[in-house]
CSV table of C-alpha atoms in Angstrom, one decimal:
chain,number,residue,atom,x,y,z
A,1,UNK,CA,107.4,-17.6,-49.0
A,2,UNK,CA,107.1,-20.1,-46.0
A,3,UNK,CA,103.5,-21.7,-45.8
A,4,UNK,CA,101.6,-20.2,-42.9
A,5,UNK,CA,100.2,-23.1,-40.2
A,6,UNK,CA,98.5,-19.8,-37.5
A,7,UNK,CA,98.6,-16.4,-36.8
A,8,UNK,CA,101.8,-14.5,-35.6
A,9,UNK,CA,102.3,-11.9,-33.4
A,10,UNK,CA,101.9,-8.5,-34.8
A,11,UNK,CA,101.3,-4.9,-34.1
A,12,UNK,CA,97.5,-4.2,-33.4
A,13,UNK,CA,97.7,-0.3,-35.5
A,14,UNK,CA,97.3,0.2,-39.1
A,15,UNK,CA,99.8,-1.7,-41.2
A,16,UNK,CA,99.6,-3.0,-44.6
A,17,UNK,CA,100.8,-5.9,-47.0
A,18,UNK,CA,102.8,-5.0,-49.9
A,19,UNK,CA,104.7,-8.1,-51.7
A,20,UNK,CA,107.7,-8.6,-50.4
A,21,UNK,CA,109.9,-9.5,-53.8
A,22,UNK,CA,112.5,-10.9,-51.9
A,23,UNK,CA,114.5,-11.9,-55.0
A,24,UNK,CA,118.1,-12.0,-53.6
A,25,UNK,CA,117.1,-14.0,-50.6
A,26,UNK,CA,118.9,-17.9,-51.4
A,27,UNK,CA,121.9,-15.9,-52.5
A,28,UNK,CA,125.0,-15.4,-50.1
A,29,UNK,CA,126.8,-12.7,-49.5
A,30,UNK,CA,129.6,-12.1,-51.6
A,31,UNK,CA,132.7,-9.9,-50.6
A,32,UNK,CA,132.7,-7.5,-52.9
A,33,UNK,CA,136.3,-6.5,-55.0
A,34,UNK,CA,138.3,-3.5,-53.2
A,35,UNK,CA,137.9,-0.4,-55.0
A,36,UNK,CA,140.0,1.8,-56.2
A,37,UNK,CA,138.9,4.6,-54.4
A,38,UNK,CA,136.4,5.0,-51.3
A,39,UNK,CA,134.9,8.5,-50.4
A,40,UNK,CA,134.0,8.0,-47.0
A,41,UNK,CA,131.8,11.0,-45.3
A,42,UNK,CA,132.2,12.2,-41.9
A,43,UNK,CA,128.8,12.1,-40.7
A,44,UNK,CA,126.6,8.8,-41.3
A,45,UNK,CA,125.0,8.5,-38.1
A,46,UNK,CA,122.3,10.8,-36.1
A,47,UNK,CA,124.1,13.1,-34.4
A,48,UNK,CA,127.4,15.8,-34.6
A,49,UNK,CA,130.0,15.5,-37.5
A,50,UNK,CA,132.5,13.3,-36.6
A,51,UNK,CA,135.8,15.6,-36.6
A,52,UNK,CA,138.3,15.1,-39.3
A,53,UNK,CA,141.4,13.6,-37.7
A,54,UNK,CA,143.9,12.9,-41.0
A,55,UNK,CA,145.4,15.7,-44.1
A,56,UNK,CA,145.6,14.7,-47.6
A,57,UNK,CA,148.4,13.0,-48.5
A,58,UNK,CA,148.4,11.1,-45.2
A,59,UNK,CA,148.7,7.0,-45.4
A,60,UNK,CA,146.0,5.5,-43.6
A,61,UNK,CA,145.8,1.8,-42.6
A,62,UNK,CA,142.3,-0.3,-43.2
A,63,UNK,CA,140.7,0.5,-39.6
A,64,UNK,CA,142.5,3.2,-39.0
A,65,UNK,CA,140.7,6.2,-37.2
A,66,UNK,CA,140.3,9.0,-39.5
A,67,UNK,CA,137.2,11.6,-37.9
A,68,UNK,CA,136.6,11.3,-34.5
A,69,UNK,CA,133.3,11.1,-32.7
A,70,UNK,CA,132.6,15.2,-31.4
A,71,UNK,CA,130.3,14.9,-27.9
A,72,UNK,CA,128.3,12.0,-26.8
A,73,UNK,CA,126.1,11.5,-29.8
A,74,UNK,CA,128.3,10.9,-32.8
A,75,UNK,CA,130.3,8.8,-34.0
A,76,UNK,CA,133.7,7.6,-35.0
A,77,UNK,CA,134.8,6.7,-38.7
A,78,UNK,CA,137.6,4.8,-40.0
A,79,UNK,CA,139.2,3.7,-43.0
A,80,UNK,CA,137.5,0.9,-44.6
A,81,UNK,CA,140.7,1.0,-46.9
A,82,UNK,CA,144.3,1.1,-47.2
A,83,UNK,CA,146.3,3.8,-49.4
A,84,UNK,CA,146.5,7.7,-49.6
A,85,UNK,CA,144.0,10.0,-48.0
A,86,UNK,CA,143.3,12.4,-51.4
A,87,UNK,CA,140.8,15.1,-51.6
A,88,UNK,CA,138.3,16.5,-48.4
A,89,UNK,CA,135.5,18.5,-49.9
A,90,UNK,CA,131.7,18.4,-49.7
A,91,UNK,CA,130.1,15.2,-51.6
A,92,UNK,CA,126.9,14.5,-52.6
A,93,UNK,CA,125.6,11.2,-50.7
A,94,UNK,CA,122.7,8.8,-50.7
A,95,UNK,CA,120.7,11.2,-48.3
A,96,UNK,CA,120.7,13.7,-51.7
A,97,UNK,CA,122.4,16.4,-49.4
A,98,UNK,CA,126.2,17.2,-49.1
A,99,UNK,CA,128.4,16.3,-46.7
A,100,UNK,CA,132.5,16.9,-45.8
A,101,UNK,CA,134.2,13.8,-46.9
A,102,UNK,CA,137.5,11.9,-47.1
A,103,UNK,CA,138.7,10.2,-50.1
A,104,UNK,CA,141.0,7.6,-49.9
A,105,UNK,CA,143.1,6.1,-52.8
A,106,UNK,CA,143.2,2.1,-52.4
A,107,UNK,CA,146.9,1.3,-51.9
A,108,UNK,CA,147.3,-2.3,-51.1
A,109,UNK,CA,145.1,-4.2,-47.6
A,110,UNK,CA,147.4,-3.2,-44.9
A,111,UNK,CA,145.4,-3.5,-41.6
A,112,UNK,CA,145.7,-2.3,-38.1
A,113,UNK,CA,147.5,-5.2,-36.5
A,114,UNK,CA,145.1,-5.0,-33.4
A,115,UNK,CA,142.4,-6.1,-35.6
A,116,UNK,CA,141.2,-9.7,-35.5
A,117,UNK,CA,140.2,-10.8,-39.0
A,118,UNK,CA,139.9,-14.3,-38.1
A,119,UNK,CA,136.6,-16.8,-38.7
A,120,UNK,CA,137.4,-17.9,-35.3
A,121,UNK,CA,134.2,-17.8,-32.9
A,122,UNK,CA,135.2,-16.1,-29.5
A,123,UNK,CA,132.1,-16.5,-27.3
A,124,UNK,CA,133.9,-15.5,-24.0
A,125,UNK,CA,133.1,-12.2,-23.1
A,126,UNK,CA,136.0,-10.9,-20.7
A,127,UNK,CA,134.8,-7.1,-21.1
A,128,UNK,CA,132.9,-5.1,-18.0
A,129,UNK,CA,129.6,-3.5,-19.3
A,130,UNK,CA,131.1,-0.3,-19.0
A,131,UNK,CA,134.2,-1.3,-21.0
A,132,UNK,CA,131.5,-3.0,-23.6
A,133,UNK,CA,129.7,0.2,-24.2
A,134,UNK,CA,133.3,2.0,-25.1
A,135,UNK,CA,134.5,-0.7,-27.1
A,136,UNK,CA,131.4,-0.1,-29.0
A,137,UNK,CA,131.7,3.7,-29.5
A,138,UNK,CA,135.3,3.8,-30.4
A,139,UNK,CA,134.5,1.5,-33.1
A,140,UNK,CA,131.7,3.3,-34.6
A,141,UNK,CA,129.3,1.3,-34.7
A,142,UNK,CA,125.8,2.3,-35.3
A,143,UNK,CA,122.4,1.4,-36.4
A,144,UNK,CA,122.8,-0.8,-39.9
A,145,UNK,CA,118.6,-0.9,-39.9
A,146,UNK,CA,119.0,2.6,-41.9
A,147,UNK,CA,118.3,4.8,-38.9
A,148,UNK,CA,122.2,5.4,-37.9
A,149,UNK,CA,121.5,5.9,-34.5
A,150,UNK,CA,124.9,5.7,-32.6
A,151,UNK,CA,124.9,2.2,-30.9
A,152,UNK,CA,126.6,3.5,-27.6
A,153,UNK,CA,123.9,5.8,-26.8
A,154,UNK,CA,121.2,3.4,-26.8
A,155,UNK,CA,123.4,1.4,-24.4
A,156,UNK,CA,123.8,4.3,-22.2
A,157,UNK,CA,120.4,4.0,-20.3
A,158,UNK,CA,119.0,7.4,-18.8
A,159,UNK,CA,119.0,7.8,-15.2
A,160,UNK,CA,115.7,6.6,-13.7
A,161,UNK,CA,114.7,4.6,-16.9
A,162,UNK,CA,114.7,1.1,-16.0
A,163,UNK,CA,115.0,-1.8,-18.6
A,164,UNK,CA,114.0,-5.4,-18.5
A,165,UNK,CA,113.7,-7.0,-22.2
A,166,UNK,CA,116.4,-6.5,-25.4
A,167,UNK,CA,114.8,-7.3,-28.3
A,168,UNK,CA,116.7,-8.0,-31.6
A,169,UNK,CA,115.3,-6.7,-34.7
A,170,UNK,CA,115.1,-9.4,-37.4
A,171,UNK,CA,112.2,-8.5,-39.1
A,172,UNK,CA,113.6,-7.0,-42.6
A,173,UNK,CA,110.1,-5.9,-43.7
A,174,UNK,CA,110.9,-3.4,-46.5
A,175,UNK,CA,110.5,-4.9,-49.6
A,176,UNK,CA,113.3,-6.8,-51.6
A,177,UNK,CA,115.8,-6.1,-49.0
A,178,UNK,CA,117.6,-9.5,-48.0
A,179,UNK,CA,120.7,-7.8,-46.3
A,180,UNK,CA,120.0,-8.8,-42.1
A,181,UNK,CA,118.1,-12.1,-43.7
A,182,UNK,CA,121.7,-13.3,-45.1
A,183,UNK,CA,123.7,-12.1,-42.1
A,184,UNK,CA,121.4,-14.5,-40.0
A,185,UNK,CA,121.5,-17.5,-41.8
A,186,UNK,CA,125.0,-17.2,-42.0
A,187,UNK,CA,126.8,-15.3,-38.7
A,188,UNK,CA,124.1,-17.0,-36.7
A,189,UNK,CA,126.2,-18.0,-34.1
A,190,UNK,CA,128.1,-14.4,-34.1
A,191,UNK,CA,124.7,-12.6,-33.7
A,192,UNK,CA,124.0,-15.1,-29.9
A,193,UNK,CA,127.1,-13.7,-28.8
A,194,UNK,CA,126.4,-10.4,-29.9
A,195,UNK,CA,123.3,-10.3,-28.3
A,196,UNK,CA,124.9,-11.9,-24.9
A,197,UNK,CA,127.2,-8.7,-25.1
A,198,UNK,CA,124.2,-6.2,-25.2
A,199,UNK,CA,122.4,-8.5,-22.2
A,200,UNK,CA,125.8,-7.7,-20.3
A,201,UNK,CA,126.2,-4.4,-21.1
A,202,UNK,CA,122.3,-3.5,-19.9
A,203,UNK,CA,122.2,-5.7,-17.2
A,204,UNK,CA,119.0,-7.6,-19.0
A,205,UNK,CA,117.8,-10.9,-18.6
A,206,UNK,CA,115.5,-11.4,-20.8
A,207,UNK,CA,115.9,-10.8,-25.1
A,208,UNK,CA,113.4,-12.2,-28.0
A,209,UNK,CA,114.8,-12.1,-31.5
A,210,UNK,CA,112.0,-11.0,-33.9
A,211,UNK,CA,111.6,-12.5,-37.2
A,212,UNK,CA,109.0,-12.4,-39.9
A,213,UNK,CA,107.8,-16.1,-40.5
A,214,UNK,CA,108.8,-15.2,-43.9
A,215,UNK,CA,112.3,-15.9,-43.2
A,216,UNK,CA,111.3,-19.4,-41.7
A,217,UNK,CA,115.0,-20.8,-42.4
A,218,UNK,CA,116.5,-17.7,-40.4
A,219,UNK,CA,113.7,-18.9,-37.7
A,220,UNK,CA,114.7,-22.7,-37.3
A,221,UNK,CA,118.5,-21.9,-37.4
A,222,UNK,CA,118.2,-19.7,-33.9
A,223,UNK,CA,116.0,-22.1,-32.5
A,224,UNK,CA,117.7,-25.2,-33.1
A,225,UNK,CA,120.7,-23.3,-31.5
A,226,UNK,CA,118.6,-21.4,-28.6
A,227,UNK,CA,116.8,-24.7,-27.6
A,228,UNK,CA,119.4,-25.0,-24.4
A,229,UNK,CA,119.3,-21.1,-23.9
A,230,UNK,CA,116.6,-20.2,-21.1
A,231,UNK,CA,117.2,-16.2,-21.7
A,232,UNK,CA,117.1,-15.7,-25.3
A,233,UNK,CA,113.9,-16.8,-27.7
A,234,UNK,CA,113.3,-16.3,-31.2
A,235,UNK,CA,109.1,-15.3,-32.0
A,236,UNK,CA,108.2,-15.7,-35.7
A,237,UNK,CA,106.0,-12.7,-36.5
A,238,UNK,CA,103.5,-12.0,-39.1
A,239,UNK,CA,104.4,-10.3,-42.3
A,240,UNK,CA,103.2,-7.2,-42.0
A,241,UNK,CA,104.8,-3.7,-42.8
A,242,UNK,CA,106.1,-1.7,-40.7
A,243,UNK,CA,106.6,-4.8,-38.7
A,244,UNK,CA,110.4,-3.7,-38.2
A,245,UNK,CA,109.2,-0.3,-36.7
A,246,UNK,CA,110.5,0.2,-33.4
A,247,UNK,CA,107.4,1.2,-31.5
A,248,UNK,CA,105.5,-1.9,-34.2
A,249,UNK,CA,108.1,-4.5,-33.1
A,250,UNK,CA,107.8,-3.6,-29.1
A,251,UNK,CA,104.3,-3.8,-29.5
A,252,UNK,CA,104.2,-6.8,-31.3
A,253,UNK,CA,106.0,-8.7,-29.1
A,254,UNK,CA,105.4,-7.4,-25.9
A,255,UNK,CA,102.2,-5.6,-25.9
A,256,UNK,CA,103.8,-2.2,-24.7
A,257,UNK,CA,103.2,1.1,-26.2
A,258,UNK,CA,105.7,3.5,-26.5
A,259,UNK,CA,104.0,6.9,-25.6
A,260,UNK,CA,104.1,9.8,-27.9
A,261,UNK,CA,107.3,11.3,-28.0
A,262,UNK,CA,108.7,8.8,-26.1
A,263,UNK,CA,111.3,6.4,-26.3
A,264,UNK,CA,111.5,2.3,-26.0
A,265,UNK,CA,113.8,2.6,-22.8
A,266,UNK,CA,110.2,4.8,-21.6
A,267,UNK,CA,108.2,1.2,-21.9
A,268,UNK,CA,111.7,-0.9,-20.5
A,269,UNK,CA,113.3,-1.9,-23.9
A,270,UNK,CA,115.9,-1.7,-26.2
A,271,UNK,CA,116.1,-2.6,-29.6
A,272,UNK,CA,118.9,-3.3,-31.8
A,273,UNK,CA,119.0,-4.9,-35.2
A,274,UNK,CA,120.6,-8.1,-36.4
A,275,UNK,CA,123.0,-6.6,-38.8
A,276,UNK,CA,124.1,-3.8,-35.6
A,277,UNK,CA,124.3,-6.8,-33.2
A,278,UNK,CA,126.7,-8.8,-35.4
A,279,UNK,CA,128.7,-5.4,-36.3
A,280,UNK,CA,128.8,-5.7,-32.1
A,281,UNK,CA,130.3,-9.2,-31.7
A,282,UNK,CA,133.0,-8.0,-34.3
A,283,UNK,CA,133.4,-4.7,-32.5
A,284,UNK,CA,134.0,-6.2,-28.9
A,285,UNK,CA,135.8,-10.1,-30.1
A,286,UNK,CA,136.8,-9.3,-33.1
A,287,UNK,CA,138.5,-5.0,-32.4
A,288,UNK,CA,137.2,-4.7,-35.6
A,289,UNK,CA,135.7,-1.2,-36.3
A,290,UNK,CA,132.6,-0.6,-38.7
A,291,UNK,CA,134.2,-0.4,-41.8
A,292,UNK,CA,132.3,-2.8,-44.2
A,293,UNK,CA,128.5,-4.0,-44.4
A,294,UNK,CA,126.0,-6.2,-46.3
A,295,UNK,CA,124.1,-4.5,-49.1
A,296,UNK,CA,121.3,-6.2,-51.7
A,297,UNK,CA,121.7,-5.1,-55.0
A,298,UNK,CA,117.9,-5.8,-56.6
A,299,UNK,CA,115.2,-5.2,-58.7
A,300,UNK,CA,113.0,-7.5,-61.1
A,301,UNK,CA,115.2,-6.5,-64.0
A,302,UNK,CA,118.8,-6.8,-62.5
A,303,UNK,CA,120.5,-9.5,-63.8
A,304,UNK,CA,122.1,-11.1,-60.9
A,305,UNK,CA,120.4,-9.9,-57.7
A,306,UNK,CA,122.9,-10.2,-54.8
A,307,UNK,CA,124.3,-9.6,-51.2
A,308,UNK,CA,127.1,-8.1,-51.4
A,309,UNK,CA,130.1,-7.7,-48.5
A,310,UNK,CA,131.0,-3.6,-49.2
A,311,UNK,CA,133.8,-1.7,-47.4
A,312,UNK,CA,132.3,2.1,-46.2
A,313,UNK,CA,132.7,4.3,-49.3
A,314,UNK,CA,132.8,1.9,-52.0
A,315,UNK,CA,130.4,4.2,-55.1
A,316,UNK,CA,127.1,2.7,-55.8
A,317,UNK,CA,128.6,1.9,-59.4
A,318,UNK,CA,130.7,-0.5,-58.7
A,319,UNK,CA,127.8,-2.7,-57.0
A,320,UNK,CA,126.0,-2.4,-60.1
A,321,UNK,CA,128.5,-3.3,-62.4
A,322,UNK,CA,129.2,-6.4,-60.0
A,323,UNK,CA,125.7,-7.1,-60.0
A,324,UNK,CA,125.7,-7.4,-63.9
A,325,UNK,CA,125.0,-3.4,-64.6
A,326,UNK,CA,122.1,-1.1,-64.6
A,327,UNK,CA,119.2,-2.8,-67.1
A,328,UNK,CA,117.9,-0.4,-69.9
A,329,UNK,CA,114.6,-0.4,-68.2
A,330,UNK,CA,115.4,1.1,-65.5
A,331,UNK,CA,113.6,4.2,-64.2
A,332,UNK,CA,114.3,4.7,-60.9
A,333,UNK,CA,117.5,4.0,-58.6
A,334,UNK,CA,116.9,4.0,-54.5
A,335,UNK,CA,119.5,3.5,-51.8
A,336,UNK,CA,117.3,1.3,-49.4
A,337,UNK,CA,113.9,-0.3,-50.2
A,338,UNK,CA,110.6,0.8,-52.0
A,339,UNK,CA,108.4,1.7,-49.2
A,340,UNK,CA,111.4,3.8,-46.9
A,341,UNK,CA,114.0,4.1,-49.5
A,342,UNK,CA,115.2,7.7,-51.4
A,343,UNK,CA,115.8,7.9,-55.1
A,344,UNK,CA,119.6,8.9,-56.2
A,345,UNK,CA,121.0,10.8,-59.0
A,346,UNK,CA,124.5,10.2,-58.9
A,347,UNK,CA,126.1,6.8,-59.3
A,348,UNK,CA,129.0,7.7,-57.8
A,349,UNK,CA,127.3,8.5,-54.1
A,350,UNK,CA,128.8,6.4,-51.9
A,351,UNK,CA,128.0,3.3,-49.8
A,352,UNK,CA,127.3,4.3,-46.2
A,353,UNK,CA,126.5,2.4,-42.8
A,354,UNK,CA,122.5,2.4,-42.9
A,355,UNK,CA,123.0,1.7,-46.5
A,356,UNK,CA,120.9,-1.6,-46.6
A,357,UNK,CA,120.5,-1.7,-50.5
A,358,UNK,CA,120.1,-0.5,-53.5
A,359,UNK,CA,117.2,-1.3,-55.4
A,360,UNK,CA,116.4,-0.5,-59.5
A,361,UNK,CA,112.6,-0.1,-60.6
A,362,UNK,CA,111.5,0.1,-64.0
A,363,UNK,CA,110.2,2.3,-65.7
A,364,UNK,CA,106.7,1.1,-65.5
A,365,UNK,CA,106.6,1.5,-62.1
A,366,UNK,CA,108.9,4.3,-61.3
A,367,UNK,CA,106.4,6.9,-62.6
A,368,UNK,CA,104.1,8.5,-60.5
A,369,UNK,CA,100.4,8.1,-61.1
A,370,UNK,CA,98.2,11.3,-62.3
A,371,UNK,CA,96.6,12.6,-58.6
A,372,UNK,CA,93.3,13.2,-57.7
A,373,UNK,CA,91.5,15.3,-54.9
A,374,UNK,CA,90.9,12.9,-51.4
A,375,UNK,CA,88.2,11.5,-51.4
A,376,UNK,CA,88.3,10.9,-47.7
A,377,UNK,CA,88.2,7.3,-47.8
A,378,UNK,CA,90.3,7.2,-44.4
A,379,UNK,CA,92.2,4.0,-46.1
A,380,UNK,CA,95.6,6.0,-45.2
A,381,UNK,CA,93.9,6.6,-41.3
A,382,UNK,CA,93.4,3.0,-41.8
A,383,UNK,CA,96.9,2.1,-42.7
A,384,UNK,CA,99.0,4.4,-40.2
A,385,UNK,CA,100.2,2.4,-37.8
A,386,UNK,CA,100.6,5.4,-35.6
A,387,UNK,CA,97.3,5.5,-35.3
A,388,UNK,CA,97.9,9.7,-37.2
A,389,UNK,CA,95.3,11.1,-39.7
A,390,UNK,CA,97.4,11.5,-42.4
A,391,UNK,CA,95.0,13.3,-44.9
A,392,UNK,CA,95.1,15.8,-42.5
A,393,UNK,CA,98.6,16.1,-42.0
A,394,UNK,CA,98.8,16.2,-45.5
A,395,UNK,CA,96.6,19.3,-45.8
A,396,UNK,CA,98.4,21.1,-43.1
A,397,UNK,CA,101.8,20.7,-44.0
A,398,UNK,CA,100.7,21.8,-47.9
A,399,UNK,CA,99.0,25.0,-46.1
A,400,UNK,CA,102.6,25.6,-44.1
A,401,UNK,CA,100.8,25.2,-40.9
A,402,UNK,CA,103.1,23.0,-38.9
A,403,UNK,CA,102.0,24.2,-35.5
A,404,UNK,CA,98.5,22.7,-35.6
A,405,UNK,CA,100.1,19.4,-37.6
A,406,UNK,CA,102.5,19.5,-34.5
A,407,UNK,CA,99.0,19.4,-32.1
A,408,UNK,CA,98.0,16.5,-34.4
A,409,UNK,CA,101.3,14.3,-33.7
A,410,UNK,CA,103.0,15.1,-37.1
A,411,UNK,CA,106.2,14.3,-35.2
A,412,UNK,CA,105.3,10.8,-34.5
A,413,UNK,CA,105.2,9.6,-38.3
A,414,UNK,CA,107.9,7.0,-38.8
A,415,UNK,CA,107.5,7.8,-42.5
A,416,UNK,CA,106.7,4.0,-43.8
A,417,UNK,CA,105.1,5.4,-46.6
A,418,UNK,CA,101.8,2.6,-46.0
A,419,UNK,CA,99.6,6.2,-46.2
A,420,UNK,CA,100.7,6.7,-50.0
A,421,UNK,CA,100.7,2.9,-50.9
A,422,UNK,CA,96.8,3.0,-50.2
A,423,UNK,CA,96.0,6.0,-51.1
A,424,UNK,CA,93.3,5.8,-54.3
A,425,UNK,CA,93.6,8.8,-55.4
A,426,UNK,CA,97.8,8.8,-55.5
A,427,UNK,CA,98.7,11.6,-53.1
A,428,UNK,CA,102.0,12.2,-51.9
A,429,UNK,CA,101.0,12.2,-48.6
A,430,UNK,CA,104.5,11.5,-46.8
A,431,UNK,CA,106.3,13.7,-49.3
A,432,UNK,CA,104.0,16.7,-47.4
A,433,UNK,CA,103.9,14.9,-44.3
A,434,UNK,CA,108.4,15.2,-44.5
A,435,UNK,CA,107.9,18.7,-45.2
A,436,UNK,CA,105.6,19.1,-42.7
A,437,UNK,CA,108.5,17.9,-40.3
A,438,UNK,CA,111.1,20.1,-41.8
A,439,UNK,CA,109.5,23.2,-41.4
A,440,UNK,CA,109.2,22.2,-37.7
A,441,UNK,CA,113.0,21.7,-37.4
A,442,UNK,CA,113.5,24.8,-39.2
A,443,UNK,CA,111.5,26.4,-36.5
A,444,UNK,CA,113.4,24.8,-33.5
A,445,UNK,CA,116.7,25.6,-34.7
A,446,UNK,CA,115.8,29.3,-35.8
């Protein structure tokens, strides 16, 4: 970990400071071997199913369109792959749930020829804004920070909402993950230009890339190349989770508050993370669609601890083979990191776009502690950096009163999971705090 010299920025709510293990952090990413077969599902992003576009039996090309974005939210997906498109059924994925998706037996690496596969840096950007914010949808690219959120919708600004600052998400605060920290010290120069094409495509003037001074190589690399650049900076930030929280990061570095139920574009901002702004620059230079992604394989027993380069669909397996197998004291698997992160079954679930990592706890500290009755502390009221009660919402939830947790701002939990890291007493406080949500979207939709 860098050596501190004075206090960052950070957010002024809650927050807390679990160790950050970042144990894959000095090793590069690595492009992982093809597979032999990808299952790639049809919805990875917020929003509608994308529609499936391809039959089985069809040969696909790697890039090729094969479910198309259906209405303004969604997204397009393509095939990360070359070969025959096999079985379309209902998988099991990462999320736990199942989902309509397209398998695809490898067959050579036979690419659309419009594609640009090049190392060659393209920093002119000959695209309109408008034109920008199509290339971007057609390609499918979306939110790699694990929230999905299609990347052409943030662009498309509502009427009346003005903004005046991008910021660039760099912060990487979950635990072990080392994914976006890679990407920046090496696509460094891609990310600029990615982030010049956002500035175009908003009309903004002004973007600061975030990064915890944790990262402190990441930091000197984009200021040694920003020193000429008068409308980008880069702001090293204390480390501090949920430091990569939207409303944290907005908030740390510009002192706005995003209202309750409100969105960044309400305070005049957009956010987009490193890994999504590089996908970007690929997307609008490159034609390249979002059909591959860095993932950290990690945990304290893996044997080899890496970033690897995955194409969309690739089964978690074959990560952990390539990452020297699963060790026998494993207890726990989770696609993502510890604090955000969700446990999976089935090695076989496939790698996705907000699929940041995969991380393998022991045993030891995979089981969940015997609970206690609250003993009102207020260390989780403490923590929330929401400024929420969470005890209460908690209490609620358990009780099935989702109403009255609604009154209390259940909906505004970014479910960081710093209420159960500090809780004494080991209460599953987010666990009830997700169902709490759930029954509320059961209620809308009914």
């Amino acid at each position: 970990m860098a050596m501190r010299l004075h206090k960052h920025k950070t957010f002024k709510t809650g927050g807390i400071h679990p160790h950050d293990n970042k144990l894959s952090a000095q090793v590069a990413i690595t492009p992982l071997p093809l597979p032999k077969m990808v299952t790639i599902p049809i919805i990875q992003h917020i929003g509608a199913p994308a529609k499936i576009v391809v039959n089985r039996g069809d040969m696909v090309k790697t890039g090729q369109i094969i479910a198309t974005h259906e209405g303004f939210v969604s997204s397009n997906i393509h095939a990360s792959v070359s070969g025959r498109v096999g079985v379309i059924e209902e998988v099991m994925d990462s999320t736990g749930f199942k989902h309509m998706a397209i398998t695809i037996r490898v067959k050579g690496d036979d690419w659309e020829e419009t594609i640009d596969r090049s190392d060659t840096l393209i920093e002119e950007i000959k695209l309109t804004p408008k034109e920008i914010v199509s290339r971007i949808m057609e390609a499918g690219v979306v939110g790699m920070g694990g929230a999905a959120f299609p990347s052409h919708v943030k662009l498309s600004v509502p009427e009346g909402k003005h903004v005046d600052h991008l910021l660039i998400n760099g912060v990487e605060c979950e635990p072990y993950l080392t994914a976006d920290h890679r990407v920046m010290l090496e696509k460094p120069k891609e990310i600029i230009v990615g982030i010049k094409i956002l500035m175009k495509a908003l009309g903004v003037q002004k973007t600061i890339i975030g990064i915890e001074y944790n990262k402190a190589d990441a930091i000197e690399i984009f200021q040694q190349l920003l020193k000429n650049e008068k409308h980008i900076g880069v702001e090293a930030l204390e480390v501090q989770y949920p430091q990569g929280g939207e409303k944290q990061l907005i908030q740390a570095l510009l002192n706005r508050e995003v209202p309750s139920g409100g969105l960044p574009a309400d305070v005049g901002v957009i956010v987009h993370n490193v890994g999504t702004t590089f996908a970007v620059y690929e997307a609008v230079q490159k034609n390249k669609p979002l059909l591959e992604r860095v993932v950290t394989v990690t945990g304290k027993s893996v044997k080899q601890p890496s970033n690897f380069l995955v194409r969309i669909g690739t089964p978690v397996i074959d990560l952990l083979i390539a990452a020297g197998g699963v060790p026998e004291d494993t207890g726990k698997i989770v696609s993502g990191g510890p604090m955000m992160g969700k446990a999976i079954a089935d090695l076989d679930v496939p790698v996705a776009k907000g699929t940041s990592g995969i991380l393998l706890i022991p045993k030891d500290e995979a089981s969940r502690s015997e609970t206690y009755n609250c003993v009102h502390c207020g260390k989780c009221i403490e923590a929330c950096p929401m400024g929420l009660e969470p005890y209460r919402l908690l209490i609620m939830s358990k009780k099935g009163n989702s109403q009255r947790a609604k009154e209390e701002h259940i909906l505004d939990c970014i479910e960081c999971g710093s209420c159960s890291f500090v809780c004494p007493s080991n209460r599953p406080i987010l666990d009830y705090i997700r169902l709490g949500k759930t029954q509320l979207k059961k209620q809308k939709s009914v």
